[in-house]
Short mmCIF file of C-alpha atoms and ligand atoms in Angstrom, two decimals:
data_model
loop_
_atom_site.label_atom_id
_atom_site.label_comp_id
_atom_site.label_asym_id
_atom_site.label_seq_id
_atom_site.Cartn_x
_atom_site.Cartn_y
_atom_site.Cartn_z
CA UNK A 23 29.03 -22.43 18.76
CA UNK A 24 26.12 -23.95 16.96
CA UNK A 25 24.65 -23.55 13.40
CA UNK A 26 21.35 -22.38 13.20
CA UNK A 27 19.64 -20.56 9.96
CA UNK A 28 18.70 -17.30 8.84
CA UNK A 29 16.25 -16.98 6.28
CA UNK A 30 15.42 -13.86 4.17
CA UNK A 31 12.44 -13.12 2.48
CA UNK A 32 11.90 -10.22 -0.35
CA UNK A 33 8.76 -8.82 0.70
CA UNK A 34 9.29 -6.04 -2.19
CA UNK A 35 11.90 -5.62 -4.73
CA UNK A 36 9.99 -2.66 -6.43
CA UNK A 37 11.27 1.29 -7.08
CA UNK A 38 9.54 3.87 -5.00
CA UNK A 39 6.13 3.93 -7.63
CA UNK A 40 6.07 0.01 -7.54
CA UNK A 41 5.89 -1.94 -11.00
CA UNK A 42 3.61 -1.69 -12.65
CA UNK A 43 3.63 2.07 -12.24
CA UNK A 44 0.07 3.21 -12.16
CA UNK A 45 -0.55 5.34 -15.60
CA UNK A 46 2.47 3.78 -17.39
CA UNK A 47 2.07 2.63 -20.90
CA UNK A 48 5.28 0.65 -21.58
CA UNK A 49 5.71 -3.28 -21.67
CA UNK A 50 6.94 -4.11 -18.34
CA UNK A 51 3.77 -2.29 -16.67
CA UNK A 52 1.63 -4.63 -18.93
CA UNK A 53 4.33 -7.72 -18.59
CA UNK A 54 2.34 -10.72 -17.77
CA UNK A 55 5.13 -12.16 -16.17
CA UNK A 56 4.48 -11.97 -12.25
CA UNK A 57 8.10 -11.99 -11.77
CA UNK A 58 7.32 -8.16 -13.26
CA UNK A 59 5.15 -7.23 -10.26
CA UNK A 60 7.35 -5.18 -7.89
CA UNK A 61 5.72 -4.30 -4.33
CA UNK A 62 8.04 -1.40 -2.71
CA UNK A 63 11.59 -2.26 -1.26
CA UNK A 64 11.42 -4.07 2.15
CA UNK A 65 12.93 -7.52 3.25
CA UNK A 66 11.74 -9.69 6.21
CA UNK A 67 14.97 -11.43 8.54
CA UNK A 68 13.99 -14.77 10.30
CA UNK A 69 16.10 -16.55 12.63
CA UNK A 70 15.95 -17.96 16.02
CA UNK A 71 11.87 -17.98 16.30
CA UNK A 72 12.17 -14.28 15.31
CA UNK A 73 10.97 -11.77 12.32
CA UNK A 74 13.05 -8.91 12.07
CA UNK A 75 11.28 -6.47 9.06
CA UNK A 76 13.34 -4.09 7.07
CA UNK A 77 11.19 -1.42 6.16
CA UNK A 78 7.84 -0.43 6.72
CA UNK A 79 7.02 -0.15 2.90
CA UNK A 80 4.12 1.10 1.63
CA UNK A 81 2.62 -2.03 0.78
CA UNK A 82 3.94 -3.53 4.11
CA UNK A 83 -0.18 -5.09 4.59
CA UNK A 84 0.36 -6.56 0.60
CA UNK A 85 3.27 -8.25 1.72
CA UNK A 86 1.94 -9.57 4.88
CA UNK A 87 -1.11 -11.24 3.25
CA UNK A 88 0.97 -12.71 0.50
CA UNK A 89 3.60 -14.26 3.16
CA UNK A 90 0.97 -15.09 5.85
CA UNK A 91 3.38 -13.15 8.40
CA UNK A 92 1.98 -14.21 11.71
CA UNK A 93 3.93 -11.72 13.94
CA UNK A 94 7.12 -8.98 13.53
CA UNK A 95 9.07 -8.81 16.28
CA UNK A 96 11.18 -5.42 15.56
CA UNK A 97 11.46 -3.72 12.47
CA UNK A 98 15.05 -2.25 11.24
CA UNK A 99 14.78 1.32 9.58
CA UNK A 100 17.32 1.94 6.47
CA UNK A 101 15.75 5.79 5.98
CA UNK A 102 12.82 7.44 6.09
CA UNK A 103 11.97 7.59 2.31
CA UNK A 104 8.25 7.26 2.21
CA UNK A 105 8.27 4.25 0.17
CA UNK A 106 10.43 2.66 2.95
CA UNK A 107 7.77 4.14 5.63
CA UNK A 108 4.84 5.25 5.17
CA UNK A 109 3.38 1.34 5.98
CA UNK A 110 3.74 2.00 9.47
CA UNK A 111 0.28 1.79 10.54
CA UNK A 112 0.27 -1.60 9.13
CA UNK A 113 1.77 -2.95 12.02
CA UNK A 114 -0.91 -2.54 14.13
CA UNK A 115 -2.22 -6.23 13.55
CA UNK A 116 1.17 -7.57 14.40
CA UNK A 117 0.99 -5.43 17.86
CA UNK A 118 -1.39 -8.74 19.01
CA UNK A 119 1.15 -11.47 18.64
CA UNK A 120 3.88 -9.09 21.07
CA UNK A 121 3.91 -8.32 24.48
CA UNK A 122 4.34 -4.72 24.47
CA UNK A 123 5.23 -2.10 22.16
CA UNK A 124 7.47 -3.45 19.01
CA UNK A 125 11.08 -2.00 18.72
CA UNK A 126 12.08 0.11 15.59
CA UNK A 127 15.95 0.76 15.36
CA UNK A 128 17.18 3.47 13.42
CA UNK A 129 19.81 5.95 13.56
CA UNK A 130 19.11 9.32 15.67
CA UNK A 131 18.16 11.46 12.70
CA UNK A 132 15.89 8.85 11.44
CA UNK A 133 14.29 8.34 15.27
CA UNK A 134 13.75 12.41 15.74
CA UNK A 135 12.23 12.32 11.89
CA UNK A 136 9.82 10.01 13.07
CA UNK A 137 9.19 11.58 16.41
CA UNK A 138 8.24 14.67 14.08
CA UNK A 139 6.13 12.84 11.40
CA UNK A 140 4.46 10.72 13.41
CA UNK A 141 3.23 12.33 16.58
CA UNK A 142 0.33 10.59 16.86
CA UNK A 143 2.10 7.01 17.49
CA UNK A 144 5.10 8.68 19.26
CA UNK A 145 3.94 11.16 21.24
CA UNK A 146 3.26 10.87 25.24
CA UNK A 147 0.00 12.46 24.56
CA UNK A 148 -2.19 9.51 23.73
CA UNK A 149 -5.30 9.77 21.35
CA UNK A 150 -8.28 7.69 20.96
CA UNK A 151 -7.09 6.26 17.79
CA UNK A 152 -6.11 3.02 17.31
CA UNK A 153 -2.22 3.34 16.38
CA UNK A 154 0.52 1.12 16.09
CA UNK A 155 2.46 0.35 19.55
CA UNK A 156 5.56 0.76 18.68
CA UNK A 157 8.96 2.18 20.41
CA UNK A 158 12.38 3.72 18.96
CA UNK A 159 15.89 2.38 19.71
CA UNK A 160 18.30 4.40 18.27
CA UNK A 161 21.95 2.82 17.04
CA UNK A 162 24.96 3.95 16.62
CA UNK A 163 26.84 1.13 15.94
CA UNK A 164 26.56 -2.77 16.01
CA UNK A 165 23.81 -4.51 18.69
CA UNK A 166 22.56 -7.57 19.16
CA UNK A 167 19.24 -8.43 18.23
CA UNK A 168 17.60 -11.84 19.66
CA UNK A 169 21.04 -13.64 19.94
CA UNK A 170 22.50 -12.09 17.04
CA UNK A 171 24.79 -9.12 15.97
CA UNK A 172 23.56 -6.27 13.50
CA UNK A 173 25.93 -4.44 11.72
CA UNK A 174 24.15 -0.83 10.42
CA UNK A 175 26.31 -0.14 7.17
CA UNK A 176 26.09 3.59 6.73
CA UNK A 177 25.86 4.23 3.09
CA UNK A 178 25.45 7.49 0.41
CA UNK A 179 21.84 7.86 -0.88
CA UNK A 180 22.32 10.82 -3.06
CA UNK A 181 22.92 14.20 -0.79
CA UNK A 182 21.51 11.75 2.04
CA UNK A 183 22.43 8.78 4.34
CA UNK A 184 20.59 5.53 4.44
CA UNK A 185 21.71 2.28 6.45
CA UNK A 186 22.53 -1.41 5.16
CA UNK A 187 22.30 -3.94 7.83
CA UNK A 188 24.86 -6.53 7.86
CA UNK A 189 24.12 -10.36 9.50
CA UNK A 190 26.67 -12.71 9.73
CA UNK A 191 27.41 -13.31 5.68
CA UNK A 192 24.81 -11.41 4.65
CA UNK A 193 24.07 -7.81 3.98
CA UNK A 194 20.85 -5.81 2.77
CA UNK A 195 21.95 -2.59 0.99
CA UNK A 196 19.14 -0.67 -0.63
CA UNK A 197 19.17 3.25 -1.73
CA UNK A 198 22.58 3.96 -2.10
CA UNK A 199 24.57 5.67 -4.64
CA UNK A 200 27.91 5.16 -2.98
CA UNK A 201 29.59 2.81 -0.39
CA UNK A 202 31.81 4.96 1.87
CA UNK A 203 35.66 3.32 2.54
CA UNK A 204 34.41 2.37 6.17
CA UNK A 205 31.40 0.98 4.96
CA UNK A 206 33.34 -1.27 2.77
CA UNK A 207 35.46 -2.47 6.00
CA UNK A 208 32.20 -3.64 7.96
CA UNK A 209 31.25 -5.47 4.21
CA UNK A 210 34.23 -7.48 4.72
CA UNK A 211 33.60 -11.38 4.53
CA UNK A 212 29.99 -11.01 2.98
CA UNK A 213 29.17 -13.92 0.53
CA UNK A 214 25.39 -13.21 -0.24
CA UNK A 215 24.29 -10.09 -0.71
CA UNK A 216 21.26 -7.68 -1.65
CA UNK A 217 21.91 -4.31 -3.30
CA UNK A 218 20.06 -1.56 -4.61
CA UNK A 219 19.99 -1.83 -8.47
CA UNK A 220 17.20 0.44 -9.50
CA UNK A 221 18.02 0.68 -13.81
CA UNK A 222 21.09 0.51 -16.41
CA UNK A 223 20.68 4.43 -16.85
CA UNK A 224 22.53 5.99 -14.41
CA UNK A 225 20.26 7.59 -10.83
CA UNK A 226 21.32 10.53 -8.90
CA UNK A 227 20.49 8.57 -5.55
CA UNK A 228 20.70 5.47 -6.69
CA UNK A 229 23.24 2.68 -7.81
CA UNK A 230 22.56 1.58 -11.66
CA UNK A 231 23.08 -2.45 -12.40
CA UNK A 232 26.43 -1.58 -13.22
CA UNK A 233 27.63 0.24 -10.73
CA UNK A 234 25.63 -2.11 -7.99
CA UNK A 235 27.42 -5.12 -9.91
CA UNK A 236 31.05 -3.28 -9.33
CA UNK A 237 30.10 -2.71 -5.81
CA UNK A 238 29.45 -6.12 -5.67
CA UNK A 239 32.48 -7.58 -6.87
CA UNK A 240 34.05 -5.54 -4.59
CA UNK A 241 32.55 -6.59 -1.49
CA UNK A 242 33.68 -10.48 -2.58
CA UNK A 243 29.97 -11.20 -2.98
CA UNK A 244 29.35 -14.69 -4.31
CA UNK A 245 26.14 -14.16 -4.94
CA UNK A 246 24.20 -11.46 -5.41
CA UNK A 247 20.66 -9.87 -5.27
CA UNK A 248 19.33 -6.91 -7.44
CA UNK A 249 16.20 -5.08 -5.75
CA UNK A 250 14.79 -1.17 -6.06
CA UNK A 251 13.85 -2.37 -9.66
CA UNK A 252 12.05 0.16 -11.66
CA UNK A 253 9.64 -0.52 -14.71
CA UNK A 254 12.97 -0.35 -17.46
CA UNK A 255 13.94 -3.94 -16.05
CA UNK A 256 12.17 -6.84 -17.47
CA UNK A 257 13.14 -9.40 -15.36
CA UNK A 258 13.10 -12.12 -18.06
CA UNK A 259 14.70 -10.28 -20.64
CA UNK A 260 17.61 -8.11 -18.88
CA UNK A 261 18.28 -11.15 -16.22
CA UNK A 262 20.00 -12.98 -19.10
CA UNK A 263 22.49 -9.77 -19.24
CA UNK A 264 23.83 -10.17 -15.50
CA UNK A 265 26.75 -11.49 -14.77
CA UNK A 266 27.33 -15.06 -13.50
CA UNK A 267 26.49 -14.75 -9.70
CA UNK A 268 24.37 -11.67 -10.20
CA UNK A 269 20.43 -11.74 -10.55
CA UNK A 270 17.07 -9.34 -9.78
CA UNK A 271 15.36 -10.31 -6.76
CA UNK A 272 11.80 -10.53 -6.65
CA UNK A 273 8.39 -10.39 -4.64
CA UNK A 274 8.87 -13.58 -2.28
CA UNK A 275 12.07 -14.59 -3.08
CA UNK A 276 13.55 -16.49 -0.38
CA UNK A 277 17.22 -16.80 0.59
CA UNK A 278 18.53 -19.45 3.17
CA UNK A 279 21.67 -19.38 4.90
CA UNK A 280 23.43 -21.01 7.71
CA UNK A 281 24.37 -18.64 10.74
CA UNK A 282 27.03 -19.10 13.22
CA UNK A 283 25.22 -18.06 16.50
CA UNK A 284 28.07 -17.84 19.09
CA UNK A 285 30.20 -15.87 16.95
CA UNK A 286 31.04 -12.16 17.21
ZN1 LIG B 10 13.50 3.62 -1.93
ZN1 LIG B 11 6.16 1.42 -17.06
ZN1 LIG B 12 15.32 6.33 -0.61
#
């Protein structure tokens, strides 16, 4: 067994119209604070030479600029919520830095939606367009992804489904309004955590602050990552009303944490 480190990067920590939200009058769309500037939900997973994206968000070529991402290496799909999708062409850039097509894993409703939605990048039938190279894997449980295990945590997103993924002591939950019993066994053991925690006013598909902070607690979380913000959170103001251990994530935010490769 040896240690080695996993880093995670908030690419976005933003609801699905982004903060500001374009139009919006109120004080956290004109906030000056950049900490107030919310790109769409997506995370980036590096370990072991390797970027493993969350998400293909909307402002997935934003996010790439601002990081200086030299290459992806798969992508992991929670659902297919536009604001969680809809950046796929921007991987095309990233196609240069792999040999062949990059993998996208996602769970067999997710894959066919995509299949449907997307012809023109999955489909045999190729155009003369330039399109993103990329290639399903569907999961239906844990797999191993460069040297390490991924846990997909099914979770409640309103009437829908939409997948955590669990690595070693961490786990990524965004869009959920409910943890399922089973879910909560494969959450067993994680210390730092990222959960959806769109508002304090309660969401039909969504978690509020305090229900994300119960969930939280729960889990045995020591610390512990607020992201799908909306424009009611001024992260300044409201951050000083979280609980110890509890805080919004933001655009860039950076977590480090030691992995135990060898294990599981
Ligand atoms: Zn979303
Ligand atoms: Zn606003
Ligand atoms: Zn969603």
């Amino acid at each position: 067994m040896s240690q080695s480190t996993l880093i995670i990067t908030i690419l976005g920590s933003g609801g699905s119209p982004g903060v500001p939200m374009p139009g919006c009058a109120c004080d956290v769309c004109h906030s000056t604070d950049p900490l107030d500037q919310r790109t769409r939900c997506s995370a980036l997973l590096s370990y072991a030479g390797h970027n493993v994206l969350i998400d293909m968000a909307t402002d997935l070529r934003q996010q790439a600029l601002r990081e200086q991402l030299q290459k992806i290496d798969a992508v992991l799909l929670t659902h297919t919520h536009a604001d969680h999708l809809h950046g796929i062409d921007d991987l095309r850039p990233f196609n240069r830095h792999v040999e062949g097509p990059i993998p996208i894993y996602a769970a067999a409703p997710d894959v066919a939606h995509l299949q449907r939605v997307f012809p023109y990048i999955f489909s045999d039938d190729l155009g003369e367009g330039y399109r993103p190279q990329l290639e399903t894997r569907c999961f239906a449980g844990p797999f191993r992804l460069f040297g390490e295990q991924i846990v997909p945590i099914p979770l409640q997103h309103g009437r829908g489904v939409s997948y955590g993924f669990r690595l070693g002591s961490f786990a990524y939950l965004t869009d959920c309004s409910a943890i399922p019993e089973a879910s909560y066994t494969l959450l067993s053991g994680v210390t730092t955590l990222v959960i959806d925690g769109l508002r304090f006013r309660p969401h039909i598909t969504h978690f509020n602050i305090p229900e994300a902070v119960v969930a939280a607690k729960r889990i045995g979380a020591e610390q512990t990552w607020l992201t799908h913000l909306n424009h009611e959170i001024s992260h300044q103001r409201h951050g000083r009303q979280l609980p110890p251990g509890v805080a919004f994530a933001y655009d860039g935010l950076q977590i480090q944490l030691p992995i135990n490769t060898g294990l599981s």
